[in-house]
Amino acid sequence: MTTLLRGRLLSFKRAPQSLSDTDCYFYEHDGGLLIENGIIAAAGPYTDVKARAPAHVAEIDHRPHLILPGFIDMHLHFPQMQVIASYAADLLEWLNTYTFPEECRFVESAHAERIATHFYDELIRHGTTTAVAYCSVHKTSADAFFSEAMRRNMRMVGGKVMMDRNAPQGLLDTPQMGYDETRQVIADWHGKGRNHVAITPRFAITSTPEQMETAAALAREFPDLHIQTHLSENHDEIKFTGELYPDAIDYTDIYARYGLLGRKSLFGHAIHLSDREADAMSEAGAVAVHCPTSNLFLGSGLFPLKALARRQKPVRIGVATDIGGGSSYSMLRTMDEAYKIQQLLGERLNPLESYYYMTLGNAEALSLADKIGTLDPGTEADLVILDPAATPAMALKMEVVNNLAEELFLLQTMGDDRAIVETYVAGKAMKSILQ
Ligand code: GUN
Ligand code: ZN
């Protein structure tokens, strides 16, 4: 199956150094993207790519829209689709009042399967082609999550949550159950289709030291797997965590002690890190995942993205929606809020950086840049097609836009799912076939 897309191609080669760093990306105004069996075969000027395509290749003309690698969402919770927009004072109240009771429902396969369908529909509607998700504690939720990913042929990372204390009974496993069921999820799903299983202790508050030992054992047995958890999101959470692990130097040290601090480790939030913690993260190559809409919605704090990225020992950074603490499925809305958080900190997050983070940056943070995150030949044809004039107000503003960076900034500032013309997964158009 071969397809030729025509449109304006944009793909990053590396992290931008400034707004005038035009070498960090590849842009082709009249571009051609040749896709063979779900893989990008060529990307370049339309006439060149057309010349090497088979004679009667199927062509789809997306001009004047932009063709980018599909967005990557580094942290969200699939069982929280009906938690989004819950009115709470802060993280711990939000978890106890809405989130934990809702996640209890995922013991039922029928419920998990129904929500999984909606989950992937929503990702596709918003141009997200890869996401890193928490399931619930129940294996049923992981089964629903991965089987639907496979049905849609999407590259997804996910994990059965491990949690054995400080939550309702219906949401608790035990150290042994968490270990056994995670192993079973790995056996059933890891490497099947495009699925990746992540070892997922929810956070130190909901795991006993005994459970953390089992997470450590899993990390040793499966060193290639991603590990995901939460870190330093909220001041009350940090204080409670310190009381539960009095021997640890700080929050980051708890995970380090259990062998959970490494290059495959993805830490949601990581807002209030000390210098020591940031150094430890940097030395381990661990990733701090910024979730701006969630941090603002729950009043958790202002993530010092620019400061962490420019340290002498820089911290690797990913960006994410954190549904349902987050308030939008859109990575465009997410980066708009990320921009505003840096504004409040007296920092500038330029639009090239934003689009780098949503695509190649997140792919690098996942150690998956050889497969996703660019338009490079040989990588998977997961794509988003963007219309910067999607609404009347956007079209009006487009009249005075002078260059690519301004156009990207307009899309980020005003765009949402309405700006997503199409989402391709392994070369297949997925948005237009949604119900
Ligand atoms: N910390 C532990 N669990 C969660 C969760 O579900 N959402 C957020 N935002 N923080 C958490
Ligand atoms: Zn989270």
Coordinates of C-alpha atoms and ligand atoms in Angstrom, one line a residue:
M1 CA 0.0 0.0 0.0
T2 CA 1.6 3.3 -1.2
T3 CA 0.3 6.8 -0.7
L4 CA 1.7 10.2 -1.6
L5 CA 0.7 13.2 0.6
R6 CA 1.2 16.7 -0.6
G7 CA 1.4 19.7 1.7
R8 CA 3.7 21.8 3.8
L9 CA 6.1 19.5 5.6
L10 CA 7.6 20.3 9.0
S11 CA 9.8 18.1 11.1
F12 CA 12.5 18.7 13.7
K13 CA 16.1 17.5 13.5
R14 CA 17.1 18.5 17.0
A15 CA 16.1 20.9 19.9
P16 CA 15.9 24.5 18.7
Q17 CA 18.6 26.8 20.2
S18 CA 16.6 30.0 19.5
L19 CA 13.7 31.4 17.5
S20 CA 16.1 32.1 14.6
D21 CA 17.5 28.6 14.6
T22 CA 16.3 27.6 11.2
D23 CA 18.7 24.7 11.0
C24 CA 16.9 22.7 13.7
Y25 CA 14.0 21.8 11.5
F26 CA 13.2 20.6 7.9
Y27 CA 10.5 22.6 6.2
E28 CA 9.2 22.1 2.7
H29 CA 6.6 24.5 1.4
D30 CA 5.4 22.3 -1.5
G31 CA 6.3 19.0 0.0
G32 CA 5.7 15.4 -0.8
L33 CA 5.6 12.5 1.7
L34 CA 5.7 9.0 0.3
I35 CA 4.3 6.3 2.6
E36 CA 4.9 2.6 1.9
N37 CA 3.2 0.0 4.1
G38 CA 2.9 2.5 7.0
I39 CA 6.5 3.7 6.8
I40 CA 7.8 7.0 5.5
A41 CA 9.7 6.1 2.3
A42 CA 10.6 9.7 1.2
A43 CA 10.0 13.3 2.3
G44 CA 11.1 16.3 0.2
P45 CA 10.0 18.7 -2.6
Y46 CA 6.8 17.3 -4.1
T47 CA 8.1 17.1 -7.6
D48 CA 11.2 15.0 -6.5
V49 CA 9.1 12.7 -4.4
K50 CA 6.4 12.3 -7.1
A51 CA 9.2 11.4 -9.6
R52 CA 10.2 8.4 -7.5
A53 CA 6.7 7.3 -6.6
P54 CA 5.0 4.4 -8.4
A55 CA 3.1 5.6 -11.6
H56 CA -0.4 5.4 -10.3
V57 CA 0.2 6.1 -6.6
A58 CA -2.8 7.3 -4.6
E59 CA -2.3 11.0 -3.9
I60 CA -3.9 13.1 -1.1
D61 CA -3.5 16.8 -1.5
H62 CA -3.4 18.6 1.9
R63 CA -2.3 21.9 0.6
P64 CA -2.2 24.5 2.1
H65 CA -2.1 22.7 5.4
L66 CA 0.9 21.6 7.5
I67 CA 2.0 18.0 7.7
L68 CA 3.8 17.2 11.0
P69 CA 4.7 14.1 12.9
G70 CA 1.8 13.1 15.1
F71 CA 1.7 14.6 18.5
I72 CA 3.0 12.6 21.5
D73 CA 1.4 12.8 24.9
M74 CA 3.9 11.7 27.6
H75 CA 1.5 11.3 30.5
L76 CA -2.2 10.8 30.9
H77 CA -4.7 8.5 32.7
F78 CA -7.0 6.5 30.5
P79 CA -9.5 5.8 33.4
Q80 CA -9.9 9.5 34.1
M81 CA -12.0 10.5 31.1
Q82 CA -15.0 11.0 33.4
V83 CA -12.8 12.7 36.1
I84 CA -11.8 15.6 33.8
A85 CA -13.4 18.9 35.0
S86 CA -13.9 17.8 38.6
Y87 CA -14.0 20.7 41.1
A88 CA -11.4 20.2 43.8
A89 CA -9.2 22.3 46.0
D90 CA -6.0 20.5 45.3
L91 CA -4.4 17.2 44.2
L92 CA -5.1 15.1 47.3
E93 CA -8.7 16.2 47.6
W94 CA -9.2 15.6 43.8
L95 CA -7.7 12.1 44.1
N96 CA -9.8 11.1 47.1
T97 CA -13.0 12.7 46.1
Y98 CA -13.3 11.9 42.4
T99 CA -10.4 10.0 41.0
F100 CA -10.1 7.0 43.2
P101 CA -13.8 6.2 43.2
E102 CA -14.0 6.6 39.4
E103 CA -11.0 4.3 38.8
C104 CA -12.7 1.6 40.9
R105 CA -15.2 1.1 38.0
F106 CA -12.5 -0.2 35.7
V107 CA -12.7 -3.6 37.4
E108 CA -15.5 -4.2 34.9
S109 CA -14.2 -5.1 31.5
A110 CA -17.2 -3.8 29.7
H111 CA -16.7 -0.3 31.3
A112 CA -12.9 -0.4 30.6
E113 CA -13.6 -1.4 26.9
R114 CA -16.1 1.3 26.4
I115 CA -13.8 4.0 27.8
A116 CA -10.9 2.7 25.8
T117 CA -12.8 3.2 22.6
H118 CA -13.6 6.8 23.6
F119 CA -10.0 7.3 24.7
Y120 CA -8.5 6.5 21.3
D121 CA -11.2 8.4 19.5
E122 CA -10.2 11.5 21.5
L123 CA -6.5 11.1 20.9
I124 CA -7.1 10.8 17.2
R125 CA -9.5 13.8 17.2
H126 CA -6.7 15.8 18.8
G127 CA -3.8 14.7 16.5
T128 CA -2.1 12.6 19.1
T129 CA -0.7 9.3 17.7
T130 CA 1.3 8.1 20.7
A131 CA 0.5 8.4 24.3
V132 CA 1.9 7.2 27.6
A133 CA -0.9 6.2 29.8
Y134 CA -1.7 4.9 33.3
C135 CA -4.4 2.3 33.3
S136 CA -6.2 1.5 36.6
V137 CA -5.0 -1.0 39.2
H138 CA -7.1 -3.7 37.5
K139 CA -5.6 -5.9 34.8
T140 CA -8.9 -5.6 32.9
S141 CA -8.1 -2.0 32.3
A142 CA -4.7 -2.7 30.8
D143 CA -6.3 -5.5 28.6
A144 CA -8.8 -3.0 27.3
F145 CA -6.2 -0.3 26.8
F146 CA -3.7 -2.5 24.8
S147 CA -6.3 -4.4 22.8
E148 CA -7.8 -1.2 21.5
A149 CA -4.3 0.2 20.7
M150 CA -3.7 -2.9 18.7
R151 CA -7.0 -2.7 16.9
R152 CA -6.0 0.8 15.8
N153 CA -2.3 -0.1 15.2
M154 CA -1.2 2.8 17.4
R155 CA 2.2 3.0 19.1
M156 CA 1.2 3.3 22.8
V157 CA 2.9 3.0 26.1
G158 CA 0.8 2.0 29.2
G159 CA 0.9 0.2 32.5
K160 CA -1.3 -1.5 35.0
V161 CA -1.0 0.8 38.1
M162 CA 0.5 -0.7 41.2
M163 CA -1.0 0.7 44.4
D164 CA -1.4 -1.1 47.7
R165 CA -2.3 1.6 50.3
N166 CA -4.0 4.9 50.9
A167 CA -6.8 4.3 48.5
P168 CA -10.2 2.6 48.6
Q169 CA -10.2 -1.2 48.9
G170 CA -11.5 -1.6 45.4
L171 CA -8.4 0.1 44.1
L172 CA -5.7 -1.8 45.9
D173 CA -3.5 -4.7 44.9
T174 CA -0.8 -6.3 47.1
P175 CA 2.9 -6.4 46.4
Q176 CA 2.6 -9.9 45.1
M177 CA -0.5 -9.2 43.0
G178 CA 1.0 -6.0 41.6
Y179 CA 4.1 -7.9 40.6
D180 CA 2.3 -11.0 39.2
E181 CA -0.2 -9.0 37.2
T182 CA 2.4 -6.6 35.8
R183 CA 4.3 -9.6 34.6
Q184 CA 1.2 -11.0 33.1
V185 CA 0.5 -7.7 31.3
I186 CA 4.0 -7.7 30.0
A187 CA 3.6 -11.3 28.8
D188 CA 0.3 -10.5 27.2
W189 CA 1.0 -7.2 25.5
H190 CA 4.6 -6.0 25.4
G191 CA 5.8 -6.0 21.9
K192 CA 2.4 -7.1 20.5
G193 CA 1.4 -4.8 17.7
R194 CA 3.1 -1.5 18.6
N195 CA 2.5 -1.8 22.3
H196 CA 5.0 -1.0 25.1
V197 CA 4.3 -1.9 28.7
A198 CA 5.5 0.5 31.4
I199 CA 6.2 -0.5 35.0
T200 CA 3.7 1.8 36.8
P201 CA 3.8 2.3 40.6
R202 CA 1.3 5.1 41.0
F203 CA 3.4 7.2 43.4
A204 CA 5.2 6.7 46.7
I205 CA 2.0 7.5 48.7
T206 CA 0.1 4.6 47.3
S207 CA 2.9 2.0 47.4
T208 CA 4.3 0.4 50.6
P209 CA 8.0 -0.2 50.7
E210 CA 7.2 -3.9 50.1
Q211 CA 5.5 -2.9 46.8
M212 CA 8.3 -0.6 45.9
E213 CA 10.6 -3.7 46.3
T214 CA 8.5 -5.5 43.7
A215 CA 8.7 -2.6 41.3
A216 CA 12.4 -2.6 41.8
A217 CA 12.4 -6.4 41.0
L218 CA 10.4 -5.7 37.8
A219 CA 12.8 -2.9 36.8
R220 CA 15.7 -5.3 37.2
E221 CA 14.0 -8.1 35.3
F222 CA 12.8 -5.9 32.5
P223 CA 15.5 -3.2 32.1
D224 CA 14.2 -2.1 28.7
L225 CA 10.7 -1.2 29.9
H226 CA 9.7 2.3 30.7
I227 CA 8.9 3.2 34.3
Q228 CA 6.3 5.8 35.1
T229 CA 5.2 7.4 38.3
H230 CA 4.5 10.8 39.9
L231 CA 7.0 13.0 41.6
S232 CA 6.9 16.3 43.5
E233 CA 3.6 17.7 42.3
N234 CA 2.0 19.3 45.3
H235 CA 3.4 20.6 48.6
D236 CA 1.0 18.5 50.8
E237 CA 1.8 15.4 48.7
I238 CA 5.5 16.0 49.2
K239 CA 5.1 16.4 53.0
F240 CA 3.0 13.2 53.3
T241 CA 5.5 11.3 51.1
G242 CA 8.4 12.4 53.4
E243 CA 6.5 11.1 56.4
L244 CA 5.9 7.7 54.7
Y245 CA 9.6 7.3 53.7
P246 CA 11.5 9.0 56.6
D247 CA 14.8 7.5 55.7
A248 CA 14.9 9.0 52.2
I249 CA 16.8 12.2 51.6
D250 CA 13.9 13.6 49.5
Y251 CA 11.1 12.5 47.2
T252 CA 13.4 11.7 44.2
D253 CA 15.6 9.6 46.5
I254 CA 12.7 7.3 47.3
Y255 CA 12.5 6.2 43.7
A256 CA 16.3 6.1 43.4
R257 CA 16.6 3.7 46.4
Y258 CA 14.3 1.3 44.6
G259 CA 16.2 1.4 41.3
L260 CA 13.5 3.4 39.6
L261 CA 15.6 6.4 38.5
G262 CA 17.0 5.8 35.1
R263 CA 16.8 6.8 31.4
K264 CA 13.5 5.0 30.9
S265 CA 12.0 6.6 34.0
L266 CA 9.2 9.1 33.3
F267 CA 8.2 11.3 36.3
G268 CA 4.9 13.1 36.0
H269 CA 5.0 16.8 37.2
A270 CA 8.3 17.1 39.1
I271 CA 7.5 20.7 39.8
H272 CA 9.1 21.4 43.1
L273 CA 12.5 19.7 42.8
S274 CA 15.5 20.8 44.9
D275 CA 18.9 21.3 43.2
R276 CA 20.0 17.9 44.6
E277 CA 16.9 16.2 43.0
A278 CA 17.4 17.9 39.7
D279 CA 21.1 16.8 39.7
A280 CA 20.1 13.3 40.5
M281 CA 17.5 13.3 37.7
S282 CA 20.0 14.7 35.3
E283 CA 22.8 12.2 36.2
A284 CA 20.3 9.3 35.8
G285 CA 19.0 10.6 32.5
A286 CA 15.4 10.5 34.0
V287 CA 12.6 12.5 32.4
A288 CA 10.5 15.2 34.1
V289 CA 7.1 15.3 32.3
H290 CA 5.5 18.7 32.3
C291 CA 1.7 18.7 32.5
P292 CA 0.8 22.4 32.3
T293 CA -3.0 22.3 32.1
S294 CA -3.1 19.9 35.1
N295 CA -0.6 22.0 37.2
L296 CA -2.8 25.1 36.7
F297 CA -6.1 23.3 37.1
L298 CA -5.1 21.6 40.4
G299 CA -3.1 24.7 41.5
S300 CA 0.0 22.5 41.9
G301 CA 2.6 25.0 40.8
L302 CA 4.7 26.5 38.0
F303 CA 7.1 24.0 36.4
P304 CA 10.5 25.6 35.8
L305 CA 10.9 24.1 32.3
K306 CA 13.4 26.6 30.9
A307 CA 15.4 26.6 34.1
L308 CA 15.6 22.8 34.2
A309 CA 16.6 22.6 30.5
R310 CA 19.4 25.1 30.8
R311 CA 21.1 23.8 34.0
Q312 CA 24.7 22.8 33.9
K313 CA 23.2 19.4 34.5
P314 CA 20.1 19.7 32.4
V315 CA 17.0 17.6 33.1
R316 CA 15.4 15.8 30.2
I317 CA 11.9 17.1 29.7
G318 CA 8.7 15.7 28.2
V319 CA 5.3 17.4 27.8
A320 CA 1.8 15.9 28.4
T321 CA -1.9 16.6 29.0
D322 CA -2.3 14.5 32.2
I323 CA -6.0 13.8 31.6
G324 CA -8.0 13.9 33.9
G325 CA -6.0 16.3 36.1
G326 CA -5.3 18.1 32.9
S327 CA -8.2 19.9 31.3
S328 CA -7.6 19.4 27.5
Y329 CA -6.8 16.4 25.3
S330 CA -5.1 18.9 22.9
M331 CA -1.3 19.1 22.8
L332 CA -1.8 22.6 21.2
R333 CA -3.8 23.7 24.2
T334 CA -1.2 22.1 26.4
M335 CA 1.7 24.0 24.9
D336 CA -0.3 27.2 25.1
E337 CA -0.5 26.7 28.8
A338 CA 3.1 25.7 29.0
Y339 CA 4.0 29.0 27.3
K340 CA 1.9 31.0 29.9
I341 CA 3.6 29.2 32.8
Q342 CA 7.0 30.2 31.5
Q343 CA 5.7 33.8 31.0
L344 CA 4.7 33.9 34.7
L345 CA 8.2 32.7 35.6
G346 CA 9.8 35.5 33.5
E347 CA 10.9 33.0 30.8
R348 CA 10.3 32.6 27.1
L349 CA 9.2 29.3 25.5
N350 CA 9.4 30.0 21.8
P351 CA 7.0 28.3 19.3
L352 CA 9.8 26.2 17.7
E353 CA 10.6 24.7 21.1
S354 CA 6.9 23.9 21.7
Y355 CA 6.5 22.0 18.4
Y356 CA 9.9 20.3 19.0
Y357 CA 8.6 19.1 22.4
M358 CA 5.3 17.8 21.1
T359 CA 7.0 15.7 18.4
L360 CA 10.7 14.9 18.4
G361 CA 11.4 16.1 21.9
N362 CA 8.8 13.6 23.4
A363 CA 10.1 10.9 21.1
E364 CA 13.6 11.4 22.4
A365 CA 12.3 11.5 26.0
L366 CA 10.8 8.1 25.3
S367 CA 13.9 6.8 23.6
L368 CA 11.7 6.1 20.5
A369 CA 13.0 8.7 18.1
D370 CA 14.1 6.0 15.7
K371 CA 10.5 5.1 15.2
I372 CA 8.3 8.2 15.8
G373 CA 8.4 12.0 16.2
T374 CA 9.9 13.0 12.8
L375 CA 9.1 12.8 9.0
D376 CA 12.4 10.9 8.5
P377 CA 12.4 8.1 5.9
G378 CA 12.3 4.7 7.6
T379 CA 10.2 5.9 10.5
E380 CA 6.5 5.2 11.1
A381 CA 4.0 7.3 9.2
D382 CA 2.1 8.7 12.2
L383 CA 1.1 12.2 11.2
V384 CA -1.0 15.2 12.0
I385 CA -2.4 17.6 9.4
L386 CA -2.9 21.1 10.8
D387 CA -5.0 24.0 9.5
P388 CA -3.9 27.3 11.0
A389 CA -7.0 29.0 9.6
A390 CA -9.4 26.5 11.2
T391 CA -11.8 29.0 12.7
P392 CA -12.9 32.4 11.5
A393 CA -10.9 34.1 14.2
M394 CA -7.8 32.1 13.3
A395 CA -8.3 32.8 9.6
L396 CA -8.5 36.5 10.3
K397 CA -5.2 36.4 12.3
M398 CA -3.6 34.4 9.6
E399 CA -4.0 37.4 7.2
V400 CA -1.3 39.2 9.1
V401 CA 1.0 36.2 9.9
N402 CA 4.4 36.7 8.2
N403 CA 6.4 33.5 8.8
L404 CA 6.4 29.9 10.0
A405 CA 7.1 30.7 13.6
E406 CA 4.2 33.1 13.8
E407 CA 1.9 30.6 12.2
L408 CA 2.9 27.9 14.7
F409 CA 2.4 30.3 17.5
L410 CA -1.1 31.2 16.3
L411 CA -1.9 27.5 16.0
Q412 CA -0.7 26.9 19.5
T413 CA -2.4 29.9 21.0
M414 CA -5.8 29.6 19.3
G415 CA -5.8 26.0 18.0
D416 CA -7.5 22.9 19.4
D417 CA -9.2 19.8 17.8
R418 CA -10.8 22.1 15.2
A419 CA -7.3 22.7 13.8
I420 CA -6.7 19.0 13.3
V421 CA -7.7 18.2 9.7
E422 CA -6.6 14.6 9.7
T423 CA -4.6 12.2 11.9
Y424 CA -2.7 9.4 10.2
V425 CA -1.6 6.2 12.1
A426 CA 1.0 4.1 10.2
G427 CA -0.1 5.8 7.0
K428 CA -3.8 5.3 7.5
A429 CA -6.2 8.3 7.8
M430 CA -8.0 7.8 11.2
K431 CA -9.8 11.0 12.0
S432 CA -12.1 11.2 9.1
I433 CA -13.4 7.6 9.8
L434 CA -14.4 8.4 13.4
Q435 CA -18.2 8.3 14.1
Ligands
GUN1 N1 -0.5 11.5 41.7 C1 -0.9 10.2 41.9 N2 -1.9 9.9 41.1 C2 -2.2 10.9 40.4 C3 -3.1 11.2 39.3 O1 -4.0 10.3 39.0 N3 -3.1 12.4 38.8 C4 -2.2 13.4 39.2 N4 -2.3 14.6 38.6 N5 -1.3 13.2 40.1 C5 -1.3 12.0 40.7
ZN2 ZN -0.7 11.6 36.3

